[in-house]
Each structure stands twice: as C-alpha cells, then as structure tokens.
mmCIF file of C-alpha atoms in Angstrom:
data_model
loop_
_atom_site.group_PDB
_atom_site.id
_atom_site.type_symbol
_atom_site.label_atom_id
_atom_site.label_comp_id
_atom_site.label_asym_id
_atom_site.label_seq_id
_atom_site.Cartn_x
_atom_site.Cartn_y
_atom_site.Cartn_z
ATOM 1 C CA UNK V 1 -45.176 92.705 41.255
ATOM 2 C CA UNK V 2 -45.328 94.079 44.776
ATOM 3 C CA UNK V 3 -43.354 92.098 47.399
ATOM 4 C CA UNK V 4 -46.541 91.147 49.255
ATOM 5 C CA UNK V 5 -48.226 89.607 46.197
ATOM 6 C CA UNK V 6 -44.967 87.948 45.159
ATOM 7 C CA UNK V 7 -44.495 86.241 48.541
ATOM 8 C CA UNK V 8 -48.140 85.172 48.797
ATOM 9 C CA UNK V 9 -48.336 83.694 45.281
ATOM 10 C CA UNK V 10 -45.028 81.815 45.659
ATOM 11 C CA UNK V 11 -46.076 80.627 49.120
ATOM 12 C CA UNK V 12 -49.313 79.160 47.759
ATOM 13 C CA UNK V 13 -47.455 77.275 45.025
ATOM 14 C CA UNK V 14 -44.820 75.849 47.391
ATOM 15 C CA UNK V 15 -47.456 74.740 49.918
ATOM 16 C CA UNK V 16 -49.456 73.024 47.176
ATOM 17 C CA UNK V 17 -46.327 71.343 45.827
ATOM 18 C CA UNK V 18 -45.368 70.044 49.272
ATOM 19 C CA UNK V 19 -48.838 68.584 49.889
ATOM 20 C CA UNK V 20 -49.136 67.195 46.352
ATOM 21 C CA UNK V 21 -45.730 65.506 46.520
ATOM 22 C CA UNK V 22 -46.388 63.836 49.877
ATOM 23 C CA UNK V 23 -49.827 62.579 48.823
ATOM 24 C CA UNK V 24 -48.437 61.245 45.575
ATOM 25 C CA UNK V 25 -45.427 59.594 47.201
ATOM 26 C CA UNK V 26 -47.427 58.023 50.040
ATOM 27 C CA UNK V 27 -49.974 56.432 47.733
ATOM 28 C CA UNK V 28 -47.444 55.285 45.112
ATOM 29 C CA UNK V 29 -45.221 53.702 47.781
ATOM 30 C CA UNK V 30 -48.123 51.739 49.247
ATOM 31 C CA UNK V 31 -49.338 50.795 45.775
ATOM 32 C CA UNK V 32 -45.905 49.499 44.796
ATOM 33 C CA UNK V 33 -45.790 47.432 47.988
ATOM 34 C CA UNK V 34 -49.003 45.605 47.074
ATOM 35 C CA UNK V 35 -48.324 45.391 43.343
ATOM 36 C CA UNK V 36 -45.058 43.571 44.050
ATOM 37 C CA UNK V 37 -47.113 40.949 45.911
ATOM 38 C CA UNK V 38 -49.547 40.422 43.066
ATOM 39 C CA UNK V 39 -52.389 42.488 44.542
ATOM 40 C CA UNK V 40 -53.157 44.795 41.635
ATOM 41 C CA UNK V 41 -55.720 47.608 41.819
ATOM 42 C CA UNK V 42 -57.061 49.113 38.614
ATOM 43 C CA UNK V 43 -57.861 52.782 39.215
ATOM 44 C CA UNK V 44 -61.111 54.283 37.901
ATOM 45 C CA UNK V 45 -61.044 55.884 34.476
ATOM 46 C CA UNK V 46 -60.958 59.463 35.770
ATOM 47 C CA UNK V 47 -57.947 58.617 37.978
ATOM 48 C CA UNK V 48 -56.076 57.094 35.041
ATOM 49 C CA UNK V 49 -56.911 60.131 32.908
ATOM 50 C CA UNK V 50 -55.743 62.529 35.640
ATOM 51 C CA UNK V 51 -52.447 60.657 36.042
ATOM 52 C CA UNK V 52 -51.759 61.049 32.327
ATOM 53 C CA UNK V 53 -52.204 64.822 32.485
ATOM 54 C CA UNK V 54 -49.092 66.941 33.191
ATOM 55 C CA UNK V 55 -50.836 68.784 36.021
ATOM 56 C CA UNK V 56 -47.774 69.640 38.095
ATOM 57 C CA UNK V 57 -45.714 70.712 35.109
ATOM 58 C CA UNK V 58 -48.477 72.857 33.603
ATOM 59 C CA UNK V 59 -49.181 74.595 36.926
ATOM 60 C CA UNK V 60 -45.490 75.432 37.370
ATOM 61 C CA UNK V 61 -45.187 76.660 33.774
ATOM 62 C CA UNK V 62 -48.253 78.903 34.027
ATOM 63 C CA UNK V 63 -47.224 80.300 37.400
ATOM 64 C CA UNK V 64 -43.652 81.089 36.357
ATOM 65 C CA UNK V 65 -44.729 82.745 33.093
ATOM 66 C CA UNK V 66 -47.394 84.843 34.817
ATOM 67 C CA UNK V 67 -45.028 85.736 37.677
ATOM 68 C CA UNK V 68 -42.238 86.681 35.265
ATOM 69 C CA UNK V 69 -44.465 89.029 33.255
ATOM 70 C CA UNK V 70 -46.174 90.500 36.322
ATOM 71 C CA UNK V 71 -42.825 91.116 37.987
ATOM 72 C CA UNK V 72 -41.733 93.226 35.038
ATOM 73 C CA UNK V 73 -44.910 95.225 34.325
ATOM 74 C CA UNK V 74 -46.606 95.818 37.698
ATOM 75 C CA UNK V 75 -46.896 98.424 39.133
ATOM 76 C CA UNK V 76 -44.654 99.945 36.430
ATOM 77 C CA UNK V 77 -42.574 98.679 33.533
ATOM 78 C CA UNK V 78 -39.128 97.397 34.528
ATOM 79 C CA UNK V 79 -37.936 95.525 31.472
ATOM 80 C CA UNK V 80 -34.582 97.260 31.113
ATOM 81 C CA UNK V 81 -31.690 95.933 33.133
ATOM 82 C CA UNK V 82 -29.252 98.850 32.746
ATOM 83 C CA UNK V 83 -29.800 102.595 32.766
ATOM 84 C CA UNK V 84 -28.123 105.284 30.667
ATOM 85 C CA UNK V 85 -25.046 105.183 32.908
ATOM 86 C CA UNK V 86 -24.680 101.402 32.435
ATOM 87 C CA UNK V 87 -25.686 100.800 36.034
ATOM 88 C CA UNK V 88 -27.673 97.698 36.928
ATOM 89 C CA UNK V 89 -31.245 98.608 37.867
ATOM 90 C CA UNK V 90 -34.263 96.645 39.089
ATOM 91 C CA UNK V 91 -32.003 94.066 40.695
ATOM 92 C CA UNK V 92 -34.652 92.426 42.869
ATOM 93 C CA UNK V 93 -37.049 92.038 39.947
ATOM 94 C CA UNK V 94 -34.449 90.457 37.690
ATOM 95 C CA UNK V 95 -33.290 88.176 40.498
ATOM 96 C CA UNK V 96 -36.848 86.921 40.962
ATOM 97 C CA UNK V 97 -37.279 86.484 37.210
ATOM 98 C CA UNK V 98 -34.099 84.390 37.051
ATOM 99 C CA UNK V 99 -35.568 82.107 39.713
ATOM 100 C CA UNK V 100 -38.819 81.893 37.729
ATOM 101 C CA UNK V 101 -36.889 80.838 34.613
ATOM 102 C CA UNK V 102 -35.145 78.055 36.559
ATOM 103 C CA UNK V 103 -38.500 76.714 37.753
ATOM 104 C CA UNK V 104 -39.922 77.143 34.249
ATOM 105 C CA UNK V 105 -37.278 74.732 32.952
ATOM 106 C CA UNK V 106 -38.228 72.255 35.673
ATOM 107 C CA UNK V 107 -41.930 72.630 34.821
ATOM 108 C CA UNK V 108 -41.275 71.922 31.145
ATOM 109 C CA UNK V 109 -39.217 68.844 32.033
ATOM 110 C CA UNK V 110 -41.924 67.611 34.399
ATOM 111 C CA UNK V 111 -44.649 68.134 31.785
ATOM 112 C CA UNK V 112 -42.675 66.232 29.156
ATOM 113 C CA UNK V 113 -41.958 63.417 31.626
ATOM 114 C CA UNK V 114 -45.675 63.039 32.418
ATOM 115 C CA UNK V 115 -46.339 62.559 28.707
ATOM 116 C CA UNK V 116 -44.008 59.518 28.889
ATOM 117 C CA UNK V 117 -41.371 60.892 26.549
ATOM 118 C CA UNK V 118 -38.524 58.406 26.648
ATOM 119 C CA UNK V 119 -35.615 59.334 28.899
ATOM 120 C CA UNK V 120 -37.096 62.525 30.376
ATOM 121 C CA UNK V 121 -38.076 60.969 33.742
ATOM 122 C CA UNK V 122 -34.392 60.459 34.465
ATOM 123 C CA UNK V 123 -33.797 64.234 34.444
ATOM 124 C CA UNK V 124 -36.789 65.337 36.547
ATOM 125 C CA UNK V 125 -34.953 65.132 39.926
ATOM 126 C CA UNK V 126 -31.939 66.856 38.363
ATOM 127 C CA UNK V 127 -33.923 69.845 37.076
ATOM 128 C CA UNK V 128 -35.927 70.078 40.293
ATOM 129 C CA UNK V 129 -32.702 70.218 42.297
ATOM 130 C CA UNK V 130 -31.315 72.694 39.759
ATOM 131 C CA UNK V 131 -34.287 75.069 40.201
ATOM 132 C CA UNK V 132 -34.069 75.111 43.995
ATOM 133 C CA UNK V 133 -30.265 75.414 43.827
ATOM 134 C CA UNK V 134 -30.571 78.530 41.636
ATOM 135 C CA UNK V 135 -33.073 79.977 44.102
ATOM 136 C CA UNK V 136 -30.795 79.292 47.081
ATOM 137 C CA UNK V 137 -27.705 80.627 45.297
ATOM 138 C CA UNK V 138 -29.270 83.931 44.278
ATOM 139 C CA UNK V 139 -30.952 84.477 47.637
ATOM 140 C CA UNK V 140 -27.708 83.827 49.519
ATOM 141 C CA UNK V 141 -25.658 86.279 47.468
ATOM 142 C CA UNK V 142 -28.380 88.930 47.542
ATOM 143 C CA UNK V 143 -28.532 88.559 51.299
ATOM 144 C CA UNK V 144 -24.768 88.768 51.743
ATOM 145 C CA UNK V 145 -24.399 91.801 49.464
ATOM 146 C CA UNK V 146 -27.201 93.709 51.213
ATOM 147 C CA UNK V 147 -26.411 92.739 54.805
ATOM 148 C CA UNK V 148 -25.362 96.265 55.783
ATOM 149 C CA UNK V 149 -28.354 97.871 54.053
ATOM 150 C CA UNK V 150 -31.094 95.765 55.622
ATOM 151 C CA UNK V 151 -32.658 96.087 59.078
ATOM 152 C CA UNK V 152 -31.662 93.220 61.331
ATOM 153 C CA UNK V 153 -35.169 91.725 61.371
ATOM 154 C CA UNK V 154 -35.367 91.791 57.575
ATOM 155 C CA UNK V 155 -31.975 90.084 57.349
ATOM 156 C CA UNK V 156 -32.998 87.392 59.873
ATOM 157 C CA UNK V 157 -36.267 86.584 58.080
ATOM 158 C CA UNK V 158 -34.555 86.277 54.710
ATOM 159 C CA UNK V 159 -31.801 84.143 56.234
ATOM 160 C CA UNK V 160 -34.426 81.766 57.615
ATOM 161 C CA UNK V 161 -36.000 81.710 54.162
ATOM 162 C CA UNK V 162 -32.691 80.511 52.723
ATOM 163 C CA UNK V 163 -32.610 77.760 55.361
ATOM 164 C CA UNK V 164 -35.918 76.420 54.004
ATOM 165 C CA UNK V 165 -34.503 76.150 50.484
ATOM 166 C CA UNK V 166 -31.162 74.473 51.216
ATOM 167 C CA UNK V 167 -32.679 71.174 52.536
ATOM 168 C CA UNK V 168 -34.672 70.824 49.308
ATOM 169 C CA UNK V 169 -31.445 71.090 47.333
ATOM 170 C CA UNK V 170 -29.619 68.568 49.536
ATOM 171 C CA UNK V 171 -32.439 66.009 49.523
ATOM 172 C CA UNK V 172 -32.832 66.469 45.774
ATOM 173 C CA UNK V 173 -29.167 65.648 45.284
ATOM 174 C CA UNK V 174 -29.372 62.570 47.503
ATOM 175 C CA UNK V 175 -32.475 61.308 45.720
ATOM 176 C CA UNK V 176 -30.299 60.776 42.659
ATOM 177 C CA UNK V 177 -28.358 58.052 44.500
ATOM 178 C CA UNK V 178 -30.761 56.703 47.126
ATOM 179 C CA UNK V 179 -34.360 55.732 46.479
ATOM 180 C CA UNK V 180 -35.486 56.361 50.041
ATOM 181 C CA UNK V 181 -39.062 57.534 50.853
ATOM 182 C CA UNK V 182 -37.661 59.461 53.809
ATOM 183 C CA UNK V 183 -35.750 61.790 51.458
ATOM 184 C CA UNK V 184 -38.947 62.524 49.547
ATOM 185 C CA UNK V 185 -40.767 63.351 52.790
ATOM 186 C CA UNK V 186 -37.959 65.658 53.875
ATOM 187 C CA UNK V 187 -38.234 67.435 50.539
ATOM 188 C CA UNK V 188 -41.994 67.747 50.953
ATOM 189 C CA UNK V 189 -41.562 69.116 54.466
ATOM 190 C CA UNK V 190 -38.972 71.707 53.403
ATOM 191 C CA UNK V 191 -41.034 72.805 50.410
ATOM 192 C CA UNK V 192 -44.184 73.210 52.502
ATOM 193 C CA UNK V 193 -42.163 75.040 55.169
ATOM 194 C CA UNK V 194 -40.835 77.435 52.534
ATOM 195 C CA UNK V 195 -44.400 78.206 51.483
ATOM 196 C CA UNK V 196 -45.606 78.927 55.010
ATOM 197 C CA UNK V 197 -42.553 81.072 55.736
ATOM 198 C CA UNK V 198 -43.180 83.150 52.619
ATOM 199 C CA UNK V 199 -46.635 83.865 54.046
ATOM 200 C CA UNK V 200 -44.987 84.962 57.290
ATOM 201 C CA UNK V 201 -42.552 87.235 55.462
ATOM 202 C CA UNK V 202 -45.352 88.779 53.428
ATOM 203 C CA UNK V 203 -47.413 89.759 56.458
ATOM 204 C CA UNK V 204 -44.405 90.747 58.577
ATOM 205 C CA UNK V 205 -42.410 92.843 56.121
ATOM 206 C CA UNK V 206 -44.805 93.770 53.327
ATOM 207 C CA UNK V 207 -48.202 94.420 54.918
ATOM 208 C CA UNK V 208 -50.947 95.455 52.472
ATOM 209 C CA UNK V 209 -51.946 98.431 54.622
ATOM 210 C CA UNK V 210 -48.473 99.956 54.424
ATOM 211 C CA UNK V 211 -48.035 99.139 50.749
ATOM 212 C CA UNK V 212 -50.405 101.961 49.739
ATOM 213 C CA UNK V 213 -48.268 104.454 51.702
ATOM 214 C CA UNK V 214 -44.940 103.385 50.262
ATOM 215 C CA UNK V 215 -42.794 106.060 48.616
ATOM 216 C CA UNK V 216 -42.032 105.898 44.924
ATOM 217 C CA UNK V 217 -39.024 103.665 44.371
ATOM 218 C CA UNK V 218 -36.436 104.916 41.914
ATOM 219 C CA UNK V 219 -35.245 102.556 39.234
ATOM 220 C CA UNK V 220 -31.711 102.657 40.646
ATOM 221 C CA UNK V 221 -32.822 101.193 43.977
ATOM 222 C CA UNK V 222 -30.984 97.992 44.644
ATOM 223 C CA UNK V 223 -33.097 96.212 47.194
ATOM 224 C CA UNK V 224 -36.741 95.884 48.098
ATOM 225 C CA UNK V 225 -35.962 97.099 51.611
ATOM 226 C CA UNK V 226 -36.498 100.668 50.360
ATOM 227 C CA UNK V 227 -40.150 99.849 49.773
ATOM 228 C CA UNK V 228 -41.011 99.620 53.458
ATOM 229 C CA UNK V 229 -42.900 102.390 55.224
ATOM 230 C CA UNK V 230 -40.011 104.142 56.898
ATOM 231 C CA UNK V 231 -40.100 106.749 59.643
ATOM 232 C CA UNK V 232 -37.007 108.894 59.078
ATOM 233 C CA UNK V 233 -37.279 110.749 62.367
ATOM 234 C CA UNK V 234 -37.420 107.666 64.587
ATOM 235 C CA UNK V 235 -35.376 105.315 62.367
ATOM 236 C CA UNK V 236 -37.905 102.522 62.567
ATOM 237 C CA UNK V 237 -40.698 100.834 60.654
ATOM 238 C CA UNK V 238 -44.447 100.954 61.188
ATOM 239 C CA UNK V 239 -46.935 98.095 61.433
ATOM 240 C CA UNK V 240 -50.410 98.305 59.841
ATOM 241 C CA UNK V 241 -51.956 99.287 63.184
ATOM 242 C CA UNK V 242 -49.603 102.224 63.524
ATOM 243 C CA UNK V 243 -47.535 100.560 66.251
ATOM 244 C CA UNK V 244 -43.850 101.332 65.979
ATOM 245 C CA UNK V 245 -41.625 98.298 65.526
ATOM 246 C CA UNK V 246 -37.889 98.493 65.855
ATOM 247 C CA UNK V 247 -36.551 96.207 63.135
ATOM 248 C CA UNK V 248 -32.989 96.500 64.435
ATOM 249 C CA UNK V 249 -33.972 95.073 67.807
ATOM 250 C CA UNK V 250 -32.362 91.659 68.301
ATOM 251 C CA UNK V 251 -35.196 90.661 70.629
ATOM 252 C CA UNK V 252 -37.689 91.068 67.801
ATOM 253 C CA UNK V 253 -35.451 88.999 65.495
ATOM 254 C CA UNK V 254 -35.187 86.269 68.139
ATOM 255 C CA UNK V 255 -38.965 86.252 68.482
ATOM 256 C CA UNK V 256 -39.361 85.569 64.759
ATOM 257 C CA UNK V 257 -36.731 82.841 65.014
ATOM 258 C CA UNK V 258 -39.078 81.201 67.505
ATOM 259 C CA UNK V 259 -41.945 81.773 65.077
ATOM 260 C CA UNK V 260 -39.871 79.922 62.470
ATOM 261 C CA UNK V 261 -39.688 76.969 64.861
ATOM 262 C CA UNK V 262 -43.484 77.073 65.126
ATOM 263 C CA UNK V 263 -43.672 76.956 61.348
ATOM 264 C CA UNK V 264 -41.438 73.864 61.400
ATOM 265 C CA UNK V 265 -43.730 72.168 63.922
ATOM 266 C CA UNK V 266 -46.863 72.993 61.939
ATOM 267 C CA UNK V 267 -45.235 71.795 58.706
ATOM 268 C CA UNK V 268 -44.250 68.485 60.304
ATOM 269 C CA UNK V 269 -47.819 67.998 61.560
ATOM 270 C CA UNK V 270 -49.372 68.811 58.161
ATOM 271 C CA UNK V 271 -46.999 66.607 56.156
ATOM 272 C CA UNK V 272 -47.352 63.725 58.631
ATOM 273 C CA UNK V 273 -51.146 64.030 58.556
ATOM 274 C CA UNK V 274 -51.220 64.023 54.746
ATOM 275 C CA UNK V 275 -48.925 60.993 54.630
ATOM 276 C CA UNK V 276 -50.971 59.067 57.208
ATOM 277 C CA UNK V 277 -54.257 59.962 55.501
ATOM 278 C CA UNK V 278 -53.129 58.852 52.044
ATOM 279 C CA UNK V 279 -51.527 55.704 53.457
ATOM 280 C CA UNK V 280 -54.824 54.856 55.161
ATOM 281 C CA UNK V 281 -56.678 55.417 51.888
ATOM 282 C CA UNK V 282 -54.287 53.076 50.067
ATOM 283 C CA UNK V 283 -54.666 50.387 52.746
ATOM 284 C CA UNK V 284 -58.467 50.595 52.562
ATOM 285 C CA UNK V 285 -58.422 50.291 48.769
ATOM 286 C CA UNK V 286 -56.181 47.242 48.760
ATOM 287 C CA UNK V 287 -58.040 45.588 51.600
ATOM 288 C CA UNK V 288 -61.136 45.850 49.460
ATOM 289 C CA UNK V 289 -59.242 44.253 46.567
ATOM 290 C CA UNK V 290 -58.094 41.457 48.890
ATOM 291 C CA UNK V 291 -61.654 40.926 50.112
ATOM 292 C CA UNK V 292 -62.891 40.603 46.534
ATOM 293 C CA UNK V 293 -60.182 38.062 45.736
ATOM 294 C CA UNK V 294 -61.011 36.012 48.844
ATOM 295 C CA UNK V 295 -64.718 36.134 47.997
ATOM 296 C CA UNK V 296 -63.982 34.777 44.525
ATOM 297 C CA UNK V 297 -61.876 31.991 46.030
ATOM 298 C CA UNK V 298 -58.591 33.199 44.560
ATOM 299 C CA UNK V 299 -55.318 32.272 46.234
ATOM 300 C CA UNK V 300 -53.639 35.386 47.648
ATOM 301 C CA UNK V 301 -50.785 33.530 49.360
ATOM 302 C CA UNK V 302 -49.050 34.864 52.471
ATOM 303 C CA UNK V 303 -49.370 38.644 52.564
ATOM 304 C CA UNK V 304 -47.617 40.464 55.366
ATOM 305 C CA UNK V 305 -49.079 43.714 56.641
ATOM 306 C CA UNK V 306 -47.836 46.943 55.118
ATOM 307 C CA UNK V 307 -44.672 48.047 56.942
ATOM 308 C CA UNK V 308 -44.557 51.332 58.854
ATOM 309 C CA UNK V 309 -41.819 52.802 56.707
ATOM 310 C CA UNK V 310 -43.983 52.669 53.576
#
C-alpha cells in the first residue's frame, strides 16, 4: 500500500472510532444516570438489534485484514522479510503489518465481547491499550533509528504522530483502575486527533500528484522516506504545485507544529460537540419518558437534574 492510501485509510478509521466512542459513552453515561433512579427507557427494536451486533469489532477486523494484505501486495509483492543475504527488507511494510495484527487481536476481543461471551468484556480495555501500545512502541523505535536519515520536517511530523498515540495508551491504562468518564473522553479526543493528523501527514508528505513520479524503491530500502519526490541537485522536496519546499528548514517544521495545535483545537471542538449533542438527545428521550409517567399518574419521586459531568 502506498503511504498516502495507508495514512488516509487509517485516519478515517481512527476518526470514526473517536466519534463512535464519544457518542456511545455520552449516551450510556446519561442512560445509567436515569436507570439508577428508576427511569427506564426501552429502546426501539432496531436499536436493540444494532447494540447486539459486533459493529466495532467487525469493522476493525475487516480493516486490519484488508490493510495487512494490501500492504504486502500493492503496488508489488513484499511478502518476504529477508533477502538472499539475510538482510531485513520491507521494514516499513512489516512494521505496519505488526500494528495491524495488534489491532486485529483487539477487534476479535471486541467482537467476542459484544456477543456477551462470559469474561471477555474484562479484557477489552486491556487489548485496546495493548494495540495502541504496540503502535506507539514501533513508531518510536522506527523514528529513533531513522532520525539521521529523515528530513527534519518528516521527523517532526512523525514525532507529533507519536504524541497522539501515547495519550491513548496512558488513558487506556488508567481506565483499568478508574471508571471516570473524563478518561474515556480523553481517549476519544486523542484517537480522533490521531486520525486528523494522519490526514495531515498524507497530504503533506505523500501527495498523490508526486506519488506517480516517485522512483522505483528497491526492496532493501529501509524507510518510506525514499519514496518522496526528491530533487538531487537542490537537496529538497517538491510540492504538487511544483513549489520547492525545504524539508530541513526548522521554520517549516515549527509551522507544522502550529498546525498540530490547530488539529488539537478542532478535535476538542468536534469531540465536545458530539458529547453535547448525544447528551442532549439522551435528556430529551428521558424527559419524554418522565412526561409519560407523569401523564399516567405514576410516582417518579424526587429526580435531580442530570449533572454536568455526565
């Protein structure tokens, strides 16, 4: 798989996961608040059917399997790990495939947990944290080992990518000890941020227009940096519009650090909006349930308003 398609596909999945997790958590937290006070809402049949389906797990399984196979066969076959001289080849591809396998394990665990198999729910946070930890570990060591071979801008963008993964690992570890909705929202924010930053990396480093002009990469190449459109005479990289961009310029790297801050701001806005929207939906649903109970003359007791932290 080309770096551009790899970043875009992974970015879509991480953005969807971040939004899905925050919507799910916001509604379930509000629902638990009312259920504990005896205000029970029975979802429609299609909602109950959807909740029983392992949607998240199946999506992750299908994506990781497709990404693993595509990584190894497109645009050419790269199944072998060592060449005739026992040298490691296709390092980037096998690194990505290792990450896909880690998320495949999480997807299988999540799918089994949705089917209410006894004891599996307990391991879902563990395997989720495990998958992101494997991703962070491999990305960190790849970045450290290739620091001298990468342009400064490429190194900075990948370093910022690692910073989006680490908070997911930390919050995932803390979720095992503290059942705090804030930790879940931090995980959703970091996951969504990782998705948006993968989009940024795809369009900054692996533009589609330059992909068609890339030189043939030998199987002994260690890092995807060799796949950029490189101007040997001027020692710089070209943008799709033909404008020369100096990727070793610290000013350019600082600019993209500011862009990363913009991504953080946008991610906070999106996650907050999704949380507020789903919380409002839950409040409207349960207010309707309360109205029906009052109309029927049922005693609902003293019900305090839903707290802000829910």
